[in-house]
mmCIF file with all atom_site columns, C-alpha atoms in Angstrom:
data_model
loop_
_atom_site.group_PDB
_atom_site.id
_atom_site.type_symbol
_atom_site.label_atom_id
_atom_site.label_alt_id
_atom_site.label_comp_id
_atom_site.label_asym_id
_atom_site.label_entity_id
_atom_site.label_seq_id
_atom_site.pdbx_PDB_ins_code
_atom_site.Cartn_x
_atom_site.Cartn_y
_atom_site.Cartn_z
_atom_site.occupancy
_atom_site.B_iso_or_equiv
_atom_site.pdbx_formal_charge
_atom_site.auth_seq_id
_atom_site.auth_comp_id
_atom_site.auth_asym_id
_atom_site.auth_atom_id
_atom_site.pdbx_PDB_model_num
ATOM 1  C CA . UNK L 1 1  ? 151.624 44.115 72.776  1.00 54.00 ? 1  UNK L CA 1
ATOM 2  C CA . UNK L 1 2  ? 152.644 45.977 69.639  1.00 61.00 ? 2  UNK L CA 1
ATOM 3  C CA . UNK L 1 3  ? 152.027 49.669 69.308  1.00 68.00 ? 3  UNK L CA 1
ATOM 4  C CA . UNK L 1 4  ? 149.003 50.363 67.226  1.00 71.00 ? 4  UNK L CA 1
ATOM 5  C CA . UNK L 1 5  ? 149.616 52.542 64.219  1.00 70.00 ? 5  UNK L CA 1
ATOM 6  C CA . UNK L 1 6  ? 148.454 56.102 64.617  1.00 73.00 ? 6  UNK L CA 1
ATOM 7  C CA . UNK L 1 7  ? 145.847 57.284 62.264  1.00 66.00 ? 7  UNK L CA 1
ATOM 8  C CA . UNK L 1 8  ? 146.769 60.338 60.237  1.00 62.00 ? 8  UNK L CA 1
ATOM 9  C CA . UNK L 1 9  ? 145.633 63.698 61.555  1.00 59.00 ? 9  UNK L CA 1
ATOM 10 C CA . UNK L 1 10 ? 142.868 65.316 59.639  1.00 60.00 ? 10 UNK L CA 1
ATOM 11 C CA . UNK L 1 11 ? 141.929 68.956 59.337  1.00 59.00 ? 11 UNK L CA 1
ATOM 12 C CA . UNK L 1 12 ? 138.937 68.396 61.617  1.00 68.00 ? 12 UNK L CA 1
ATOM 13 C CA . UNK L 1 13 ? 141.142 66.977 64.386  1.00 79.00 ? 13 UNK L CA 1
ATOM 14 C CA . UNK L 1 14 ? 143.520 69.937 64.194  1.00 79.00 ? 14 UNK L CA 1
ATOM 15 C CA . UNK L 1 15 ? 140.642 72.411 64.182  1.00 81.00 ? 15 UNK L CA 1
ATOM 16 C CA . UNK L 1 16 ? 139.006 70.693 67.177  1.00 84.00 ? 16 UNK L CA 1
ATOM 17 C CA . UNK L 1 17 ? 142.272 70.744 69.096  1.00 85.00 ? 17 UNK L CA 1
ATOM 18 C CA . UNK L 1 18 ? 142.860 74.412 68.252  1.00 85.00 ? 18 UNK L CA 1
ATOM 19 C CA . UNK L 1 19 ? 139.330 75.352 69.326  1.00 85.00 ? 19 UNK L CA 1
ATOM 20 C CA . UNK L 1 20 ? 139.721 73.420 72.568  1.00 85.00 ? 20 UNK L CA 1
ATOM 21 C CA . UNK L 1 21 ? 143.080 75.117 73.278  1.00 85.00 ? 21 UNK L CA 1
ATOM 22 C CA . UNK L 1 22 ? 141.587 78.535 72.515  1.00 85.00 ? 22 UNK L CA 1
ATOM 23 C CA . UNK L 1 23 ? 138.626 77.853 74.773  1.00 85.00 ? 23 UNK L CA 1
ATOM 24 C CA . UNK L 1 24 ? 140.897 76.746 77.647  1.00 82.00 ? 24 UNK L CA 1
ATOM 25 C CA . UNK L 1 25 ? 142.964 79.931 77.457  1.00 82.00 ? 25 UNK L CA 1
ATOM 26 C CA . UNK L 1 26 ? 140.095 82.376 76.997  1.00 80.00 ? 26 UNK L CA 1
ATOM 27 C CA . UNK L 1 27 ? 137.524 80.954 79.379  1.00 72.00 ? 27 UNK L CA 1
ATOM 28 C CA . UNK L 1 28 ? 137.407 82.795 82.682  1.00 76.00 ? 28 UNK L CA 1
ATOM 29 C CA . UNK L 1 29 ? 137.133 80.761 85.852  1.00 74.00 ? 29 UNK L CA 1
ATOM 30 C CA . UNK L 1 30 ? 133.945 81.604 87.680  1.00 78.00 ? 30 UNK L CA 1
ATOM 31 C CA . UNK L 1 31 ? 134.748 83.455 90.871  1.00 82.00 ? 31 UNK L CA 1
ATOM 32 C CA . UNK L 1 32 ? 132.545 83.595 93.902  1.00 83.00 ? 32 UNK L CA 1
ATOM 33 C CA . UNK L 1 33 ? 130.741 86.922 94.153  1.00 83.00 ? 33 UNK L CA 1
ATOM 34 C CA . UNK L 1 34 ? 132.292 89.214 96.745  1.00 83.00 ? 34 UNK L CA 1
ATOM 35 C CA . UNK L 1 35 ? 130.550 89.267 100.088 1.00 81.00 ? 35 UNK L CA 1
ATOM 36 C CA . UNK L 1 36 ? 128.847 92.564 100.767 1.00 80.00 ? 36 UNK L CA 1
ATOM 37 C CA . UNK L 1 37 ? 130.565 94.724 103.349 1.00 79.00 ? 37 UNK L CA 1
ATOM 38 C CA . UNK L 1 38 ? 128.909 94.522 106.732 1.00 75.00 ? 38 UNK L CA 1
ATOM 39 C CA . UNK L 1 39 ? 128.186 97.712 108.529 1.00 77.00 ? 39 UNK L CA 1
ATOM 40 C CA . UNK L 1 40 ? 128.620 97.552 112.291 1.00 76.00 ? 40 UNK L CA 1
ATOM 41 C CA . UNK L 1 41 ? 125.408 97.859 114.261 1.00 77.00 ? 41 UNK L CA 1
ATOM 42 C CA . UNK L 1 42 ? 123.109 97.222 111.296 1.00 82.00 ? 42 UNK L CA 1
ATOM 43 C CA . UNK L 1 43 ? 120.245 94.926 112.130 1.00 84.00 ? 43 UNK L CA 1
ATOM 44 C CA . UNK L 1 44 ? 118.172 92.804 109.820 1.00 85.00 ? 44 UNK L CA 1
ATOM 45 C CA . UNK L 1 45 ? 114.465 92.181 110.174 1.00 89.00 ? 45 UNK L CA 1
ATOM 46 C CA . UNK L 1 46 ? 113.706 88.438 110.408 1.00 89.00 ? 46 UNK L CA 1
ATOM 47 C CA . UNK L 1 47 ? 110.765 86.297 111.377 1.00 92.00 ? 47 UNK L CA 1
ATOM 48 C CA . UNK L 1 48 ? 111.653 83.843 114.126 1.00 90.00 ? 48 UNK L CA 1
ATOM 49 C CA . UNK L 1 49 ? 109.502 81.231 115.841 1.00 94.00 ? 49 UNK L CA 1
ATOM 50 C CA . UNK L 1 50 ? 110.380 80.688 119.489 1.00 93.00 ? 50 UNK L CA 1
ATOM 51 C CA . UNK L 1 51 ? 108.545 78.941 122.291 1.00 95.00 ? 51 UNK L CA 1
ATOM 52 C CA . UNK L 1 52 ? 106.023 81.034 124.210 1.00 95.00 ? 52 UNK L CA 1
ATOM 53 C CA . UNK L 1 53 ? 107.739 80.476 127.566 1.00 96.00 ? 53 UNK L CA 1
ATOM 54 C CA . UNK L 1 54 ? 111.058 81.726 126.181 1.00 94.00 ? 54 UNK L CA 1
ATOM 55 C CA . UNK L 1 55 ? 109.383 84.828 124.780 1.00 94.00 ? 55 UNK L CA 1
ATOM 56 C CA . UNK L 1 56 ? 107.639 85.499 128.092 1.00 95.00 ? 56 UNK L CA 1
ATOM 57 C CA . UNK L 1 57 ? 110.946 85.144 129.951 1.00 95.00 ? 57 UNK L CA 1
ATOM 58 C CA . UNK L 1 58 ? 112.575 87.883 127.894 1.00 94.00 ? 58 UNK L CA 1
ATOM 59 C CA . UNK L 1 59 ? 109.475 90.103 127.880 1.00 94.00 ? 59 UNK L CA 1
ATOM 60 C CA . UNK L 1 60 ? 109.198 89.997 131.703 1.00 94.00 ? 60 UNK L CA 1
ATOM 61 C CA . UNK L 1 61 ? 112.098 92.446 131.882 1.00 91.00 ? 61 UNK L CA 1
ATOM 62 C CA . UNK L 1 62 ? 110.074 95.080 130.044 1.00 93.00 ? 62 UNK L CA 1
ATOM 63 C CA . UNK L 1 63 ? 111.157 97.097 127.032 1.00 94.00 ? 63 UNK L CA 1
ATOM 64 C CA . UNK L 1 64 ? 114.374 95.981 125.407 1.00 93.00 ? 64 UNK L CA 1
ATOM 65 C CA . UNK L 1 65 ? 113.436 92.304 125.290 1.00 94.00 ? 65 UNK L CA 1
ATOM 66 C CA . UNK L 1 66 ? 114.534 92.030 121.665 1.00 93.00 ? 66 UNK L CA 1
ATOM 67 C CA . UNK L 1 67 ? 117.952 93.406 122.586 1.00 92.00 ? 67 UNK L CA 1
ATOM 68 C CA . UNK L 1 68 ? 118.197 90.867 125.408 1.00 94.00 ? 68 UNK L CA 1
ATOM 69 C CA . UNK L 1 69 ? 117.356 88.015 123.032 1.00 94.00 ? 69 UNK L CA 1
ATOM 70 C CA . UNK L 1 70 ? 119.992 89.337 120.622 1.00 92.00 ? 70 UNK L CA 1
ATOM 71 C CA . UNK L 1 71 ? 122.613 89.451 123.388 1.00 93.00 ? 71 UNK L CA 1
ATOM 72 C CA . UNK L 1 72 ? 121.749 85.908 124.513 1.00 95.00 ? 72 UNK L CA 1
ATOM 73 C CA . UNK L 1 73 ? 122.086 84.638 120.935 1.00 93.00 ? 73 UNK L CA 1
ATOM 74 C CA . UNK L 1 74 ? 125.355 86.539 120.478 1.00 91.00 ? 74 UNK L CA 1
ATOM 75 C CA . UNK L 1 75 ? 126.741 84.941 123.657 1.00 94.00 ? 75 UNK L CA 1
ATOM 76 C CA . UNK L 1 76 ? 125.789 81.436 122.496 1.00 94.00 ? 76 UNK L CA 1
ATOM 77 C CA . UNK L 1 77 ? 127.292 82.134 119.046 1.00 92.00 ? 77 UNK L CA 1
ATOM 78 C CA . UNK L 1 78 ? 130.558 83.124 120.701 1.00 89.00 ? 78 UNK L CA 1
ATOM 79 C CA . UNK L 1 79 ? 130.526 86.669 119.371 1.00 78.00 ? 79 UNK L CA 1
#
């Protein structure tokens, strides 16, 4: 197949190419926002639905049941 003749460049083509090149070199790549620093021992208030029998199990030990649930979850999470 024979090469097709190229059409002559026009001012609009050159301007479009220059604008595209400028945009490529001046556009910043979006970076992921930095993760906030975690402070050790800081707890976050959440609402969690758990079965009544599980809640009763942890509450049977008296005060500190929330800490016991946290420790059980930490153990399962491998932390």
